mmCIF file of C-alpha atoms and ligand atoms in Angstrom:
data_model
loop_
_atom_site.group_PDB
_atom_site.id
_atom_site.type_symbol
_atom_site.label_atom_id
_atom_site.label_comp_id
_atom_site.label_asym_id
_atom_site.label_seq_id
_atom_site.Cartn_x
_atom_site.Cartn_y
_atom_site.Cartn_z
ATOM 1 C CA UNK A 1 -27.672 -12.686 23.212
ATOM 2 C CA UNK A 2 -26.381 -9.369 21.897
ATOM 3 C CA UNK A 3 -28.036 -7.430 19.089
ATOM 4 C CA UNK A 4 -25.657 -7.248 16.161
ATOM 5 C CA UNK A 5 -25.432 -4.543 13.530
ATOM 6 C CA UNK A 6 -23.500 -5.263 10.375
ATOM 7 C CA UNK A 7 -22.102 -2.359 8.333
ATOM 8 C CA UNK A 8 -20.378 -3.004 5.015
ATOM 9 C CA UNK A 9 -20.318 -1.760 1.431
ATOM 10 C CA UNK A 10 -22.537 -3.510 -1.144
ATOM 11 C CA UNK A 11 -21.541 -7.121 -1.937
ATOM 12 C CA UNK A 12 -19.091 -7.299 1.017
ATOM 13 C CA UNK A 13 -20.708 -10.516 2.196
ATOM 14 C CA UNK A 14 -22.977 -9.016 4.859
ATOM 15 C CA UNK A 15 -25.890 -11.243 3.859
ATOM 16 C CA UNK A 16 -23.741 -14.374 3.870
ATOM 17 C CA UNK A 17 -22.288 -13.598 7.289
ATOM 18 C CA UNK A 18 -25.711 -12.745 8.677
ATOM 19 C CA UNK A 19 -27.019 -16.095 7.474
ATOM 20 C CA UNK A 20 -24.190 -17.934 9.285
ATOM 21 C CA UNK A 21 -24.774 -15.994 12.496
ATOM 22 C CA UNK A 22 -28.554 -16.543 12.202
ATOM 23 C CA UNK A 23 -28.029 -20.308 11.972
ATOM 24 C CA UNK A 24 -25.455 -20.554 14.769
ATOM 25 C CA UNK A 25 -27.126 -18.259 17.272
ATOM 26 C CA UNK A 26 -30.741 -18.759 16.210
ATOM 27 C CA UNK A 27 -31.588 -15.091 15.995
ATOM 28 C CA UNK A 28 -33.363 -13.447 13.082
ATOM 29 C CA UNK A 29 -31.583 -11.643 10.296
ATOM 30 C CA UNK A 30 -33.296 -8.334 9.504
ATOM 31 C CA UNK A 31 -32.207 -6.828 6.242
ATOM 32 C CA UNK A 32 -33.912 -3.578 5.165
ATOM 33 C CA UNK A 33 -32.862 -4.441 1.599
ATOM 34 C CA UNK A 34 -34.773 -7.772 1.778
ATOM 35 C CA UNK A 35 -37.784 -6.094 3.360
ATOM 36 C CA UNK A 36 -37.797 -3.422 0.694
ATOM 37 C CA UNK A 37 -37.355 -5.999 -2.122
ATOM 38 C CA UNK A 38 -40.498 -7.694 -0.789
ATOM 39 C CA UNK A 39 -42.338 -4.356 -0.706
ATOM 40 C CA UNK A 40 -41.197 -3.690 -4.312
ATOM 41 C CA UNK A 41 -43.198 -6.725 -5.467
ATOM 42 C CA UNK A 42 -46.442 -5.103 -4.314
ATOM 43 C CA UNK A 43 -48.719 -3.651 -6.872
ATOM 44 C CA UNK A 44 -49.310 -0.332 -5.060
ATOM 45 C CA UNK A 45 -48.042 3.241 -5.108
ATOM 46 C CA UNK A 46 -45.498 2.340 -2.426
ATOM 47 C CA UNK A 47 -44.456 -0.813 -4.290
ATOM 48 C CA UNK A 48 -43.881 1.168 -7.510
ATOM 49 C CA UNK A 49 -41.870 3.841 -5.714
ATOM 50 C CA UNK A 50 -39.671 1.281 -3.919
ATOM 51 C CA UNK A 51 -39.129 -0.744 -7.140
ATOM 52 C CA UNK A 52 -37.978 2.297 -9.082
ATOM 53 C CA UNK A 53 -35.693 3.537 -6.230
ATOM 54 C CA UNK A 54 -34.084 0.171 -5.747
ATOM 55 C CA UNK A 55 -33.271 -0.191 -9.457
ATOM 56 C CA UNK A 56 -31.537 3.172 -9.468
ATOM 57 C CA UNK A 57 -29.369 2.314 -6.486
ATOM 58 C CA UNK A 58 -30.640 5.349 -4.565
ATOM 59 C CA UNK A 59 -31.906 5.244 -1.003
ATOM 60 C CA UNK A 60 -35.580 4.862 -0.174
ATOM 61 C CA UNK A 61 -37.083 7.733 1.836
ATOM 62 C CA UNK A 62 -36.071 7.628 5.520
ATOM 63 C CA UNK A 63 -39.611 7.695 6.912
ATOM 64 C CA UNK A 64 -40.550 4.563 4.973
ATOM 65 C CA UNK A 65 -37.566 2.679 6.393
ATOM 66 C CA UNK A 66 -38.349 3.781 10.012
ATOM 67 C CA UNK A 67 -41.863 2.338 9.828
ATOM 68 C CA UNK A 68 -40.646 -0.926 8.380
ATOM 69 C CA UNK A 69 -37.803 -1.316 10.886
ATOM 70 C CA UNK A 70 -39.936 -0.495 13.911
ATOM 71 C CA UNK A 71 -42.624 -2.929 12.824
ATOM 72 C CA UNK A 72 -40.110 -5.723 12.250
ATOM 73 C CA UNK A 73 -38.152 -5.168 15.532
ATOM 74 C CA UNK A 74 -41.417 -5.198 17.497
ATOM 75 C CA UNK A 75 -42.041 -8.852 16.575
ATOM 76 C CA UNK A 76 -41.507 -11.498 19.237
ATOM 77 C CA UNK A 77 -38.627 -13.263 17.507
ATOM 78 C CA UNK A 78 -36.368 -10.239 18.133
ATOM 79 C CA UNK A 79 -36.638 -10.466 21.914
ATOM 80 C CA UNK A 80 -33.524 -12.686 22.233
ATOM 81 C CA UNK A 81 -31.401 -10.681 19.846
ATOM 82 C CA UNK A 82 -31.255 -10.034 16.089
ATOM 83 C CA UNK A 83 -28.873 -9.118 13.349
ATOM 84 C CA UNK A 84 -29.656 -5.869 11.599
ATOM 85 C CA UNK A 85 -28.151 -5.198 8.156
ATOM 86 C CA UNK A 86 -28.652 -2.284 5.788
ATOM 87 C CA UNK A 87 -29.894 0.079 8.490
ATOM 88 C CA UNK A 88 -28.929 2.717 9.456
ATOM 89 C CA UNK A 89 -27.651 3.958 6.103
ATOM 90 C CA UNK A 90 -27.033 7.640 7.095
ATOM 91 C CA UNK A 91 -26.551 9.673 10.230
ATOM 92 C CA UNK A 92 -30.296 10.707 10.453
ATOM 93 C CA UNK A 93 -31.231 7.023 10.345
ATOM 94 C CA UNK A 94 -28.747 6.306 13.175
ATOM 95 C CA UNK A 95 -30.416 8.918 15.352
ATOM 96 C CA UNK A 96 -33.854 7.609 14.437
ATOM 97 C CA UNK A 97 -32.653 4.086 15.231
ATOM 98 C CA UNK A 98 -31.629 5.270 18.729
ATOM 99 C CA UNK A 99 -35.186 6.506 19.194
ATOM 100 C CA UNK A 100 -36.745 3.325 17.912
ATOM 101 C CA UNK A 101 -34.598 1.279 20.302
ATOM 102 C CA UNK A 102 -35.537 3.517 23.245
ATOM 103 C CA UNK A 103 -39.190 3.122 22.342
ATOM 104 C CA UNK A 104 -39.096 -0.642 22.226
ATOM 105 C CA UNK A 105 -36.602 -0.989 25.112
ATOM 106 C CA UNK A 106 -33.659 -2.559 23.246
ATOM 107 C CA UNK A 107 -30.013 -1.503 23.112
ATOM 108 C CA UNK A 108 -27.765 -1.292 20.035
ATOM 109 C CA UNK A 109 -25.552 -4.227 21.059
ATOM 110 C CA UNK A 110 -22.414 -4.507 18.917
ATOM 111 C CA UNK A 111 -21.683 -2.813 15.625
ATOM 112 C CA UNK A 112 -19.391 -4.699 13.254
ATOM 113 C CA UNK A 113 -17.905 -3.022 10.170
ATOM 114 C CA UNK A 114 -16.634 -5.334 7.393
ATOM 115 C CA UNK A 115 -13.696 -3.578 5.650
ATOM 116 C CA UNK A 116 -13.009 -4.672 2.101
ATOM 117 C CA UNK A 117 -11.324 -3.505 -1.117
ATOM 118 C CA UNK A 118 -13.406 -1.857 -3.833
ATOM 119 C CA UNK A 119 -11.900 -4.052 -6.605
ATOM 120 C CA UNK A 120 -13.007 -7.195 -4.827
ATOM 121 C CA UNK A 121 -16.562 -5.821 -4.595
ATOM 122 C CA UNK A 122 -16.738 -5.024 -8.279
ATOM 123 C CA UNK A 123 -15.769 -8.590 -9.191
ATOM 124 C CA UNK A 124 -18.348 -10.024 -6.772
ATOM 125 C CA UNK A 125 -21.263 -7.858 -7.782
ATOM 126 C CA UNK A 126 -21.401 -9.316 -11.305
ATOM 127 C CA UNK A 127 -21.692 -12.929 -10.125
ATOM 128 C CA UNK A 128 -24.022 -12.492 -7.184
ATOM 129 C CA UNK A 129 -27.284 -14.437 -7.301
ATOM 130 C CA UNK A 130 -30.036 -14.462 -4.701
ATOM 131 C CA UNK A 131 -32.811 -16.901 -3.843
ATOM 132 C CA UNK A 132 -36.243 -15.520 -4.610
ATOM 133 C CA UNK A 133 -37.735 -17.482 -1.762
ATOM 134 C CA UNK A 134 -35.278 -17.676 1.202
ATOM 135 C CA UNK A 135 -32.860 -14.822 0.248
ATOM 136 C CA UNK A 136 -29.786 -17.119 0.376
ATOM 137 C CA UNK A 137 -26.825 -15.571 -1.443
ATOM 138 C CA UNK A 138 -24.586 -17.316 -4.049
ATOM 139 C CA UNK A 139 -21.820 -16.276 -6.408
ATOM 140 C CA UNK A 140 -21.625 -18.029 -9.777
ATOM 141 C CA UNK A 141 -18.006 -16.857 -10.292
ATOM 142 C CA UNK A 142 -16.705 -18.313 -7.034
ATOM 143 C CA UNK A 143 -16.109 -22.097 -6.973
ATOM 144 C CA UNK A 144 -16.949 -22.595 -3.302
ATOM 145 C CA UNK A 145 -19.936 -20.263 -3.334
ATOM 146 C CA UNK A 146 -21.755 -21.473 -6.505
ATOM 147 C CA UNK A 147 -25.176 -23.166 -6.357
ATOM 148 C CA UNK A 148 -24.975 -26.875 -7.198
ATOM 149 C CA UNK A 149 -27.511 -26.421 -9.995
ATOM 150 C CA UNK A 150 -27.570 -23.242 -12.025
ATOM 151 C CA UNK A 151 -30.421 -20.878 -11.056
ATOM 152 C CA UNK A 152 -31.695 -23.144 -8.227
ATOM 153 C CA UNK A 153 -31.224 -22.569 -4.511
ATOM 154 C CA UNK A 154 -29.374 -25.435 -2.762
ATOM 155 C CA UNK A 155 -31.237 -24.756 0.428
ATOM 156 C CA UNK A 156 -34.888 -24.492 -0.585
ATOM 157 C CA UNK A 157 -35.071 -25.114 -4.313
ATOM 158 C CA UNK A 158 -36.187 -21.541 -4.940
ATOM 159 C CA UNK A 159 -35.346 -19.649 -8.098
ATOM 160 C CA UNK A 160 -32.068 -17.640 -8.167
ATOM 161 C CA UNK A 161 -32.150 -14.166 -9.621
ATOM 162 C CA UNK A 162 -29.741 -11.261 -10.197
ATOM 163 C CA UNK A 163 -30.704 -8.080 -8.333
ATOM 164 C CA UNK A 164 -31.632 -5.221 -10.639
ATOM 165 C CA UNK A 165 -29.055 -3.037 -8.899
ATOM 166 C CA UNK A 166 -26.197 -5.628 -9.233
ATOM 167 C CA UNK A 167 -24.580 -3.972 -12.228
ATOM 168 C CA UNK A 168 -21.455 -1.780 -12.339
ATOM 169 C CA UNK A 169 -23.317 1.512 -12.812
ATOM 170 C CA UNK A 170 -25.690 1.090 -9.869
ATOM 171 C CA UNK A 171 -22.816 -0.367 -7.849
ATOM 172 C CA UNK A 172 -20.755 2.851 -8.303
ATOM 173 C CA UNK A 173 -23.719 4.866 -7.081
ATOM 174 C CA UNK A 174 -24.321 2.571 -4.065
ATOM 175 C CA UNK A 175 -20.635 2.422 -3.243
ATOM 176 C CA UNK A 176 -20.199 6.205 -3.384
ATOM 177 C CA UNK A 177 -23.323 6.686 -1.204
ATOM 178 C CA UNK A 178 -21.896 4.154 1.314
ATOM 179 C CA UNK A 179 -18.561 5.904 1.617
ATOM 180 C CA UNK A 180 -20.193 9.350 1.843
ATOM 181 C CA UNK A 181 -22.812 8.375 4.424
ATOM 182 C CA UNK A 182 -21.196 5.836 6.661
ATOM 183 C CA UNK A 183 -18.294 7.834 8.130
ATOM 184 C CA UNK A 184 -20.637 9.732 10.435
ATOM 185 C CA UNK A 185 -22.427 6.521 11.451
ATOM 186 C CA UNK A 186 -19.116 4.851 12.275
ATOM 187 C CA UNK A 187 -18.033 7.866 14.390
ATOM 188 C CA UNK A 188 -21.414 7.796 16.247
ATOM 189 C CA UNK A 189 -20.898 4.221 17.342
ATOM 190 C CA UNK A 190 -17.157 4.583 17.942
ATOM 191 C CA UNK A 191 -17.944 7.305 20.455
ATOM 192 C CA UNK A 192 -20.161 4.825 22.280
ATOM 193 C CA UNK A 193 -17.404 2.194 22.220
ATOM 194 C CA UNK A 194 -19.640 -0.431 20.563
ATOM 195 C CA UNK A 195 -17.931 -0.567 17.174
ATOM 196 C CA UNK A 196 -15.494 -3.158 15.861
ATOM 197 C CA UNK A 197 -13.798 -3.717 12.474
ATOM 198 C CA UNK A 198 -13.190 -7.049 10.764
ATOM 199 C CA UNK A 199 -11.138 -7.711 7.601
ATOM 200 C CA UNK A 200 -13.468 -8.770 4.769
ATOM 201 C CA UNK A 201 -10.715 -9.514 2.259
ATOM 202 C CA UNK A 202 -10.568 -13.145 3.195
ATOM 203 C CA UNK A 203 -12.676 -16.362 3.013
ATOM 204 C CA UNK A 204 -16.208 -16.557 4.293
ATOM 205 C CA UNK A 205 -15.056 -18.817 7.180
ATOM 206 C CA UNK A 206 -12.229 -16.474 8.102
ATOM 207 C CA UNK A 207 -14.499 -13.442 8.150
ATOM 208 C CA UNK A 208 -16.998 -15.395 10.256
ATOM 209 C CA UNK A 209 -14.367 -16.463 12.784
ATOM 210 C CA UNK A 210 -13.438 -12.790 13.318
ATOM 211 C CA UNK A 211 -17.128 -11.948 13.815
ATOM 212 C CA UNK A 212 -17.690 -14.860 16.117
ATOM 213 C CA UNK A 213 -14.835 -13.776 18.376
ATOM 214 C CA UNK A 214 -16.558 -10.402 18.771
ATOM 215 C CA UNK A 215 -19.945 -12.014 19.513
ATOM 216 C CA UNK A 216 -18.419 -14.235 22.144
ATOM 217 C CA UNK A 217 -16.418 -11.449 23.843
HETATM 218 P P1 AMP B 1 -29.119 -3.747 0.297
HETATM 219 O O1 AMP B 1 -29.755 -5.056 0.099
HETATM 220 O O2 AMP B 1 -28.854 -3.468 1.769
HETATM 221 O O3 AMP B 1 -27.917 -3.502 -0.568
HETATM 222 O O4 AMP B 1 -30.238 -2.620 -0.084
HETATM 223 C C1 AMP B 1 -30.718 -2.578 -1.437
HETATM 224 C C2 AMP B 1 -31.399 -1.271 -1.652
HETATM 225 O O5 AMP B 1 -32.485 -1.076 -0.747
HETATM 226 C C3 AMP B 1 -30.552 -0.011 -1.450
HETATM 227 O O6 AMP B 1 -29.769 0.332 -2.551
HETATM 228 C C4 AMP B 1 -31.637 1.056 -1.176
HETATM 229 O O7 AMP B 1 -32.269 1.451 -2.360
HETATM 230 C C5 AMP B 1 -32.616 0.247 -0.351
HETATM 231 N N1 AMP B 1 -32.336 0.323 1.099
HETATM 232 C C6 AMP B 1 -31.949 -0.709 1.947
HETATM 233 N N2 AMP B 1 -31.800 -0.287 3.174
HETATM 234 C C7 AMP B 1 -32.095 1.050 3.164
HETATM 235 C C8 AMP B 1 -32.140 2.058 4.205
HETATM 236 N N3 AMP B 1 -31.783 1.805 5.424
HETATM 237 N N4 AMP B 1 -32.501 3.323 3.837
HETATM 238 C C9 AMP B 1 -32.888 3.606 2.552
HETATM 239 N N5 AMP B 1 -32.848 2.719 1.566
HETATM 240 C C10 AMP B 1 -32.490 1.448 1.900
#
């Protein structure tokens, strides 16, 4: 199985697509955002720093992310492939990721960019809810993506919450950072002929079928 990297702006449906791929191909979904949200719950200097940084929509220091990514990819469940989402976020991280992969003997696999309009993202960000326990993603403003019971996860019964950075102000910051930082990352993987684009302005199933075609290729 190939390793898969997903690149997309905030609220483009990366988490949702990763969840579908994870289920179909039985490979783990590694989201640096999820890992950092777990760290932010810790009552420590690191936990406090990460919590404050996440709420502002700014990026956490690179070195912290490298440690966390390397530690996670070194686990046994990544041996048959994994989906990485949220990393790399800038060109320096892309170079560091190349080194991490060399060190643990993996290759980058395929890189998939989900292209989507900014207006669609703004609408989505307001309604997004996430499970505290299993990280499943819902949208209370979308009929076919709502939880059956308000605030309760359909899959595990966990509590649904709204991310502290899912507001228009933090979104603008995260979106601008995405646009500014990803062009170099995209170029880096285009040059290696491992990068593909999918159209994210359609239904979850339609986006997945484009991704699935690329995985099967
Ligand atoms: P996400 O869930 O991918 O939208 O990430 C949520 C937040 O976690 C981001 O706004 C950053 O503050 C932080 N974060 C996630 N991935 C990274 C990364 N690769 N480098 C630095 N900060 C990150």
